[in-house]
PDB file of C-alpha atoms in Angstrom:
ATOM      1  CA  MET A  65      17.495  14.278  34.847  1.00  0.00           C
ATOM      2  CA  GLU A  66      14.005  14.417  33.926  1.00  0.00           C
ATOM      3  CA  THR A  67      13.107  14.253  30.053  1.00  0.00           C
ATOM      4  CA  ASN A  68       8.812  14.920  29.054  1.00  0.00           C
ATOM      5  CA  GLU A  69       9.534  12.168  26.700  1.00  0.00           C
ATOM      6  CA  VAL A  70       7.017   9.556  27.297  1.00  0.00           C
ATOM      7  CA  ARG A  71       7.862   5.726  27.206  1.00  0.00           C
ATOM      8  CA  GLU A  72       5.869   3.398  25.854  1.00  0.00           C
ATOM      9  CA  LYS A  73       4.536   0.906  28.173  1.00  0.00           C
ATOM     10  CA  SER A  74       2.917  -3.368  27.548  1.00  0.00           C
ATOM     11  CA  ALA A  75       0.047  -3.786  29.310  1.00  0.00           C
ATOM     12  CA  GLU A  76       0.185  -4.646  32.813  1.00  0.00           C
ATOM     13  CA  TRP A  77       2.286  -1.377  33.384  1.00  0.00           C
ATOM     14  CA  MET A  78      -0.343   0.764  32.636  1.00  0.00           C
ATOM     15  CA  THR A  79      -2.245   2.649  34.191  1.00  0.00           C
ATOM     16  CA  MET A  80      -6.065   3.716  33.599  1.00  0.00           C
ATOM     17  CA  ASP A  81      -4.823   7.368  34.407  1.00  0.00           C
ATOM     18  CA  GLU A  82      -3.010   6.357  31.016  1.00  0.00           C
ATOM     19  CA  ILE A  83      -5.221   5.384  29.240  1.00  0.00           C
ATOM     20  CA  THR A  84      -6.184   8.253  27.303  1.00  0.00           C
ATOM     21  CA  ALA A  85      -8.264   9.833  23.519  1.00  0.00           C
ATOM     22  CA  VAL A  86      -6.378   8.121  20.555  1.00  0.00           C
ATOM     23  CA  PRO A  87      -5.309  11.506  17.965  1.00  0.00           C
ATOM     24  CA  GLN A  88      -5.847   9.911  13.821  1.00  0.00           C
ATOM     25  CA  PRO A  89      -2.234   9.233  12.443  1.00  0.00           C
ATOM     26  CA  VAL A  90      -2.898   8.332   9.018  1.00  0.00           C
ATOM     27  CA  LYS A  91      -3.074  11.572   6.682  1.00  0.00           C
ATOM     28  CA  LYS A  92      -1.553  10.498   3.971  1.00  0.00           C
ATOM     29  CA  ILE A  93      -1.573   6.136   2.780  1.00  0.00           C
ATOM     30  CA  LEU A  94       0.580   4.892   0.251  1.00  0.00           C
ATOM     31  CA  LEU A  95      -1.023   2.938  -2.530  1.00  0.00           C
ATOM     32  CA  ALA A  96       1.236   0.524  -3.809  1.00  0.00           C
ATOM     33  CA  THR A  97      -0.612  -0.561  -7.070  1.00  0.00           C
ATOM     34  CA  ASP A  98      -0.391  -3.204 -10.101  1.00  0.00           C
ATOM     35  CA  GLY A  99      -4.098  -3.392 -11.422  1.00  0.00           C
ATOM     36  CA  SER A 100      -4.061  -7.351 -10.481  1.00  0.00           C
ATOM     37  CA  VAL A 101      -6.887  -8.487  -8.322  1.00  0.00           C
ATOM     38  CA  SER A 102      -5.051  -8.203  -4.458  1.00  0.00           C
ATOM     39  CA  ALA A 103      -4.596  -4.011  -5.403  1.00  0.00           C
ATOM     40  CA  ILE A 104      -7.893  -4.105  -6.434  1.00  0.00           C
ATOM     41  CA  LYS A 105      -8.699  -5.341  -3.381  1.00  0.00           C
ATOM     42  CA  ALA A 106      -6.055  -2.957  -1.179  1.00  0.00           C
ATOM     43  CA  THR A 107      -7.680  -0.158  -3.739  1.00  0.00           C
ATOM     44  CA  LYS A 108     -10.811  -0.329  -2.280  1.00  0.00           C
ATOM     45  CA  PHE A 109     -10.047  -0.249   1.598  1.00  0.00           C
ATOM     46  CA  SER A 110      -6.867   2.609   1.121  1.00  0.00           C
ATOM     47  CA  ILE A 111     -10.306   4.937  -0.940  1.00  0.00           C
ATOM     48  CA  GLY A 112     -12.263   2.862   1.946  1.00  0.00           C
ATOM     49  CA  LEU A 113     -10.071   4.212   5.008  1.00  0.00           C
ATOM     50  CA  ALA A 114      -9.359   7.747   3.688  1.00  0.00           C
ATOM     51  CA  ARG A 115     -12.768   8.833   2.941  1.00  0.00           C
ATOM     52  CA  LYS A 116     -13.621   7.410   6.199  1.00  0.00           C
ATOM     53  CA  VAL A 117     -10.711  10.043   7.997  1.00  0.00           C
ATOM     54  CA  ASN A 118     -10.172  12.342   5.685  1.00  0.00           C
ATOM     55  CA  ALA A 119      -7.052  11.056   4.337  1.00  0.00           C
ATOM     56  CA  GLU A 120      -5.125  11.858   0.700  1.00  0.00           C
ATOM     57  CA  ILE A 121      -3.259   8.972  -1.383  1.00  0.00           C
ATOM     58  CA  LEU A 122      -0.428   8.803  -2.655  1.00  0.00           C
ATOM     59  CA  ALA A 123      -0.814   5.577  -5.299  1.00  0.00           C
ATOM     60  CA  VAL A 124       2.167   3.968  -6.504  1.00  0.00           C
ATOM     61  CA  TYR A 125       3.383   1.253  -9.439  1.00  0.00           C
ATOM     62  CA  VAL A 126       6.408   0.481  -9.634  1.00  0.00           C
ATOM     63  CA  SER A 127       8.430  -1.136 -12.964  1.00  0.00           C
ATOM     64  CA  GLY A 128      10.941  -3.287 -11.607  1.00  0.00           C
ATOM     65  CA  ASN A 129      13.634  -5.304 -14.448  1.00  0.00           C
ATOM     66  CA  GLU A 130      12.233  -5.638 -17.815  1.00  0.00           C
ATOM     67  CA  ASP A 131      10.304  -8.293 -16.892  1.00  0.00           C
ATOM     68  CA  SER A 132       7.976  -6.344 -15.999  1.00  0.00           C
ATOM     69  CA  PHE A 133       6.886  -5.092 -18.588  1.00  0.00           C
ATOM     70  CA  GLU A 134       5.719  -8.823 -20.475  1.00  0.00           C
ATOM     71  CA  ILE A 135       1.894  -9.704 -19.855  1.00  0.00           C
ATOM     72  CA  PRO A 136       1.055 -11.323 -17.487  1.00  0.00           C
ATOM     73  CA  LYS A 137      -0.295 -15.052 -19.032  1.00  0.00           C
ATOM     74  CA  GLU A 138      -4.542 -14.636 -17.815  1.00  0.00           C
ATOM     75  CA  LEU A 139      -4.285 -10.600 -20.654  1.00  0.00           C
ATOM     76  CA  LYS A 140      -2.726 -12.604 -23.611  1.00  0.00           C
ATOM     77  CA  GLY A 141      -3.320 -11.601 -26.796  1.00  0.00           C
ATOM     78  CA  LYS A 142      -5.794  -8.925 -24.829  1.00  0.00           C
ATOM     79  CA  LYS A 143      -5.847  -5.134 -25.931  1.00  0.00           C
ATOM     80  CA  PHE A 144      -5.765  -2.556 -23.818  1.00  0.00           C
ATOM     81  CA  PHE A 145      -7.954   0.905 -24.111  1.00  0.00           C
ATOM     82  CA  GLY A 146      -4.564   3.420 -25.465  1.00  0.00           C
ATOM     83  CA  GLY A 147      -1.983   0.836 -25.199  1.00  0.00           C
ATOM     84  CA  VAL A 148      -0.958   0.857 -21.472  1.00  0.00           C
ATOM     85  CA  HIS A 149       0.032  -1.041 -19.584  1.00  0.00           C
ATOM     86  CA  PRO A 150      -2.130  -3.488 -17.873  1.00  0.00           C
ATOM     87  CA  CYS A 151      -0.261  -3.027 -14.132  1.00  0.00           C
ATOM     88  CA  GLU A 152      -0.285   0.574 -14.522  1.00  0.00           C
ATOM     89  CA  ALA A 153      -4.265   0.972 -15.756  1.00  0.00           C
ATOM     90  CA  GLY A 154      -4.444   0.101 -11.478  1.00  0.00           C
ATOM     91  CA  LEU A 155      -3.473   4.397 -11.659  1.00  0.00           C
ATOM     92  CA  ALA A 156      -5.765   4.846 -13.068  1.00  0.00           C
ATOM     93  CA  VAL A 157      -8.544   3.499 -10.747  1.00  0.00           C
ATOM     94  CA  ALA A 158      -7.110   4.269  -8.327  1.00  0.00           C
ATOM     95  CA  LYS A 159      -8.073   8.125  -9.256  1.00  0.00           C
ATOM     96  CA  ALA A 160     -10.946   6.605 -10.703  1.00  0.00           C
ATOM     97  CA  PHE A 161     -12.127   4.999  -7.014  1.00  0.00           C
ATOM     98  CA  GLY A 162     -11.126   8.332  -5.526  1.00  0.00           C
ATOM     99  CA  GLN A 163     -12.722  11.005  -7.863  1.00  0.00           C
ATOM    100  CA  GLU A 164     -16.073   8.438  -7.069  1.00  0.00           C
ATOM    101  CA  ASN A 165     -15.527   8.393  -3.206  1.00  0.00           C
ATOM    102  CA  GLY A 166     -14.210  12.483  -2.309  1.00  0.00           C
ATOM    103  CA  VAL A 167     -10.754  11.566  -2.307  1.00  0.00           C
ATOM    104  CA  THR A 168      -7.927  12.673  -3.339  1.00  0.00           C
ATOM    105  CA  VAL A 169      -5.704   9.841  -5.341  1.00  0.00           C
ATOM    106  CA  ASN A 170      -2.271  11.125  -6.489  1.00  0.00           C
ATOM    107  CA  THR A 171      -1.047   9.041  -9.567  1.00  0.00           C
ATOM    108  CA  THR A 172       3.016   8.359  -9.704  1.00  0.00           C
ATOM    109  CA  ILE A 173       5.128   5.457 -11.295  1.00  0.00           C
ATOM    110  CA  LEU A 174       8.702   4.239 -10.282  1.00  0.00           C
ATOM    111  CA  ARG A 175      11.009   2.185 -11.395  1.00  0.00           C
ATOM    112  CA  GLY A 176      13.337  -0.553 -10.001  1.00  0.00           C
ATOM    113  CA  SER A 177      13.382  -2.101  -7.284  1.00  0.00           C
ATOM    114  CA  VAL A 178       9.882  -1.929  -6.336  1.00  0.00           C
ATOM    115  CA  PRO A 179      10.233  -2.745  -2.453  1.00  0.00           C
ATOM    116  CA  ARG A 180      12.649  -0.159  -1.964  1.00  0.00           C
ATOM    117  CA  ASN A 181      10.834   1.664  -4.411  1.00  0.00           C
ATOM    118  CA  ILE A 182       7.431   2.070  -2.376  1.00  0.00           C
ATOM    119  CA  VAL A 183       9.879   2.820   0.407  1.00  0.00           C
ATOM    120  CA  LYS A 184      11.542   5.403  -0.826  1.00  0.00           C
ATOM    121  CA  ALA A 185       8.070   7.143  -1.697  1.00  0.00           C
ATOM    122  CA  ALA A 186       7.003   6.013   1.883  1.00  0.00           C
ATOM    123  CA  ILE A 187       9.647   8.492   3.245  1.00  0.00           C
ATOM    124  CA  ALA A 188      10.323  11.073   0.637  1.00  0.00           C
ATOM    125  CA  ASP A 189       6.095  11.665   1.093  1.00  0.00           C
ATOM    126  CA  ASN A 190       6.436  11.314   4.661  1.00  0.00           C
ATOM    127  CA  VAL A 191       2.815   8.711   4.321  1.00  0.00           C
ATOM    128  CA  ASP A 192       1.318   7.494   7.441  1.00  0.00           C
ATOM    129  CA  LEU A 193       0.089   4.542   5.985  1.00  0.00           C
ATOM    130  CA  ILE A 194       1.734   1.784   3.345  1.00  0.00           C
ATOM    131  CA  VAL A 195      -1.108  -0.245   1.486  1.00  0.00           C
ATOM    132  CA  LEU A 196      -0.651  -3.598  -0.373  1.00  0.00           C
ATOM    133  CA  GLY A 197      -2.749  -6.113  -2.196  1.00  0.00           C
ATOM    134  CA  GLU A 198      -1.151  -9.763  -0.704  1.00  0.00           C
ATOM    135  CA  SER A 199       0.554 -10.767  -3.812  1.00  0.00           C
ATOM    136  CA  GLY A 200       1.235  -8.993  -6.781  1.00  0.00           C
ATOM    137  CA  ARG A 201       1.311 -10.180 -11.160  1.00  0.00           C
ATOM    138  CA  THR A 202       4.255 -12.319 -10.415  1.00  0.00           C
ATOM    139  CA  ASP A 203       4.193 -16.162 -10.049  1.00  0.00           C
ATOM    140  CA  LEU A 204       6.094 -16.314  -7.226  1.00  0.00           C
ATOM    141  CA  SER A 205       4.187 -13.927  -4.691  1.00  0.00           C
ATOM    142  CA  ARG A 206       0.984 -16.013  -4.970  1.00  0.00           C
ATOM    143  CA  ILE A 207       3.039 -18.730  -3.153  1.00  0.00           C
ATOM    144  CA  SER A 208       2.830 -16.803  -0.140  1.00  0.00           C
ATOM    145  CA  LEU A 209       3.103 -13.871   1.428  1.00  0.00           C
ATOM    146  CA  GLY A 210       5.167 -12.472  -0.813  1.00  0.00           C
ATOM    147  CA  SER A 211       8.657 -10.786  -1.973  1.00  0.00           C
ATOM    148  CA  VAL A 212       7.422  -7.168  -2.229  1.00  0.00           C
ATOM    149  CA  SER A 213       4.859  -7.739   0.407  1.00  0.00           C
ATOM    150  CA  GLU A 214       7.238  -8.944   3.155  1.00  0.00           C
ATOM    151  CA  THR A 215      10.323  -6.030   2.131  1.00  0.00           C
ATOM    152  CA  VAL A 216       7.655  -3.446   2.639  1.00  0.00           C
ATOM    153  CA  MET A 217       7.356  -4.538   5.695  1.00  0.00           C
ATOM    154  CA  ARG A 218      10.540  -5.240   6.304  1.00  0.00           C
ATOM    155  CA  LEU A 219      11.484  -1.515   5.371  1.00  0.00           C
ATOM    156  CA  ALA A 220       8.855   0.855   6.627  1.00  0.00           C
ATOM    157  CA  PRO A 221       9.652   3.961   8.567  1.00  0.00           C
ATOM    158  CA  CYS A 222       5.383   3.906   9.063  1.00  0.00           C
ATOM    159  CA  SER A 223       2.700   0.844   9.394  1.00  0.00           C
ATOM    160  CA  VAL A 224       1.764  -1.675   6.754  1.00  0.00           C
ATOM    161  CA  LEU A 225      -1.271  -3.194   6.214  1.00  0.00           C
ATOM    162  CA  ILE A 226      -1.003  -5.948   3.569  1.00  0.00           C
ATOM    163  CA  ALA A 227      -5.582  -5.979   2.168  1.00  0.00           C
ATOM    164  CA  ARG A 228      -6.497 -10.069   1.634  1.00  0.00           C
ATOM    165  CA  ASP A 229      -8.466 -11.495  -0.828  1.00  0.00           C
ATOM    166  CA  SER A 230     -12.000 -12.618   0.831  1.00  0.00           C
ATOM    167  CA  THR A 231     -12.296 -15.134  -1.321  1.00  0.00           C
ATOM    168  CA  GLU A 232      -8.937 -17.093  -1.831  1.00  0.00           C
ATOM    169  CA  LYS A 233      -8.247 -19.366   0.628  1.00  0.00           C
TER     170      LYS A 233
END
């Protein structure tokens, strides 16, 4: 039985005839943002990549449980433009960076489990790449890669890129 299915091979089994032009697989990027410093790094990376490969961006903010509506301690006591939660402001920043760089950025706010809603949005919008910051606003996620990033990487139907803040060590 003969099939036309192309099977991937490891490097040692490839021939020079199999080295060909590579198509551009990224047309839609999902950017997960909570407005944190690492999310802004991911935003800038996403916008730059989208501009270079002519992709569009779906920027999402997922509010988890009620605790996610607490103001981060570094922002307590500050007034916010238009009463917008600082995490949701990340969407406005993504939209502004997109406009400045000629990149289409659509935004949405989702409610519920953060990693699961990021993955659901990626599936629903048929995205090719998910971009996240290294960690978000919670103290727990600053300890390691972050539970959101780790869960998204495990569940995502596409590639996931973690944008690191090069100033953090």
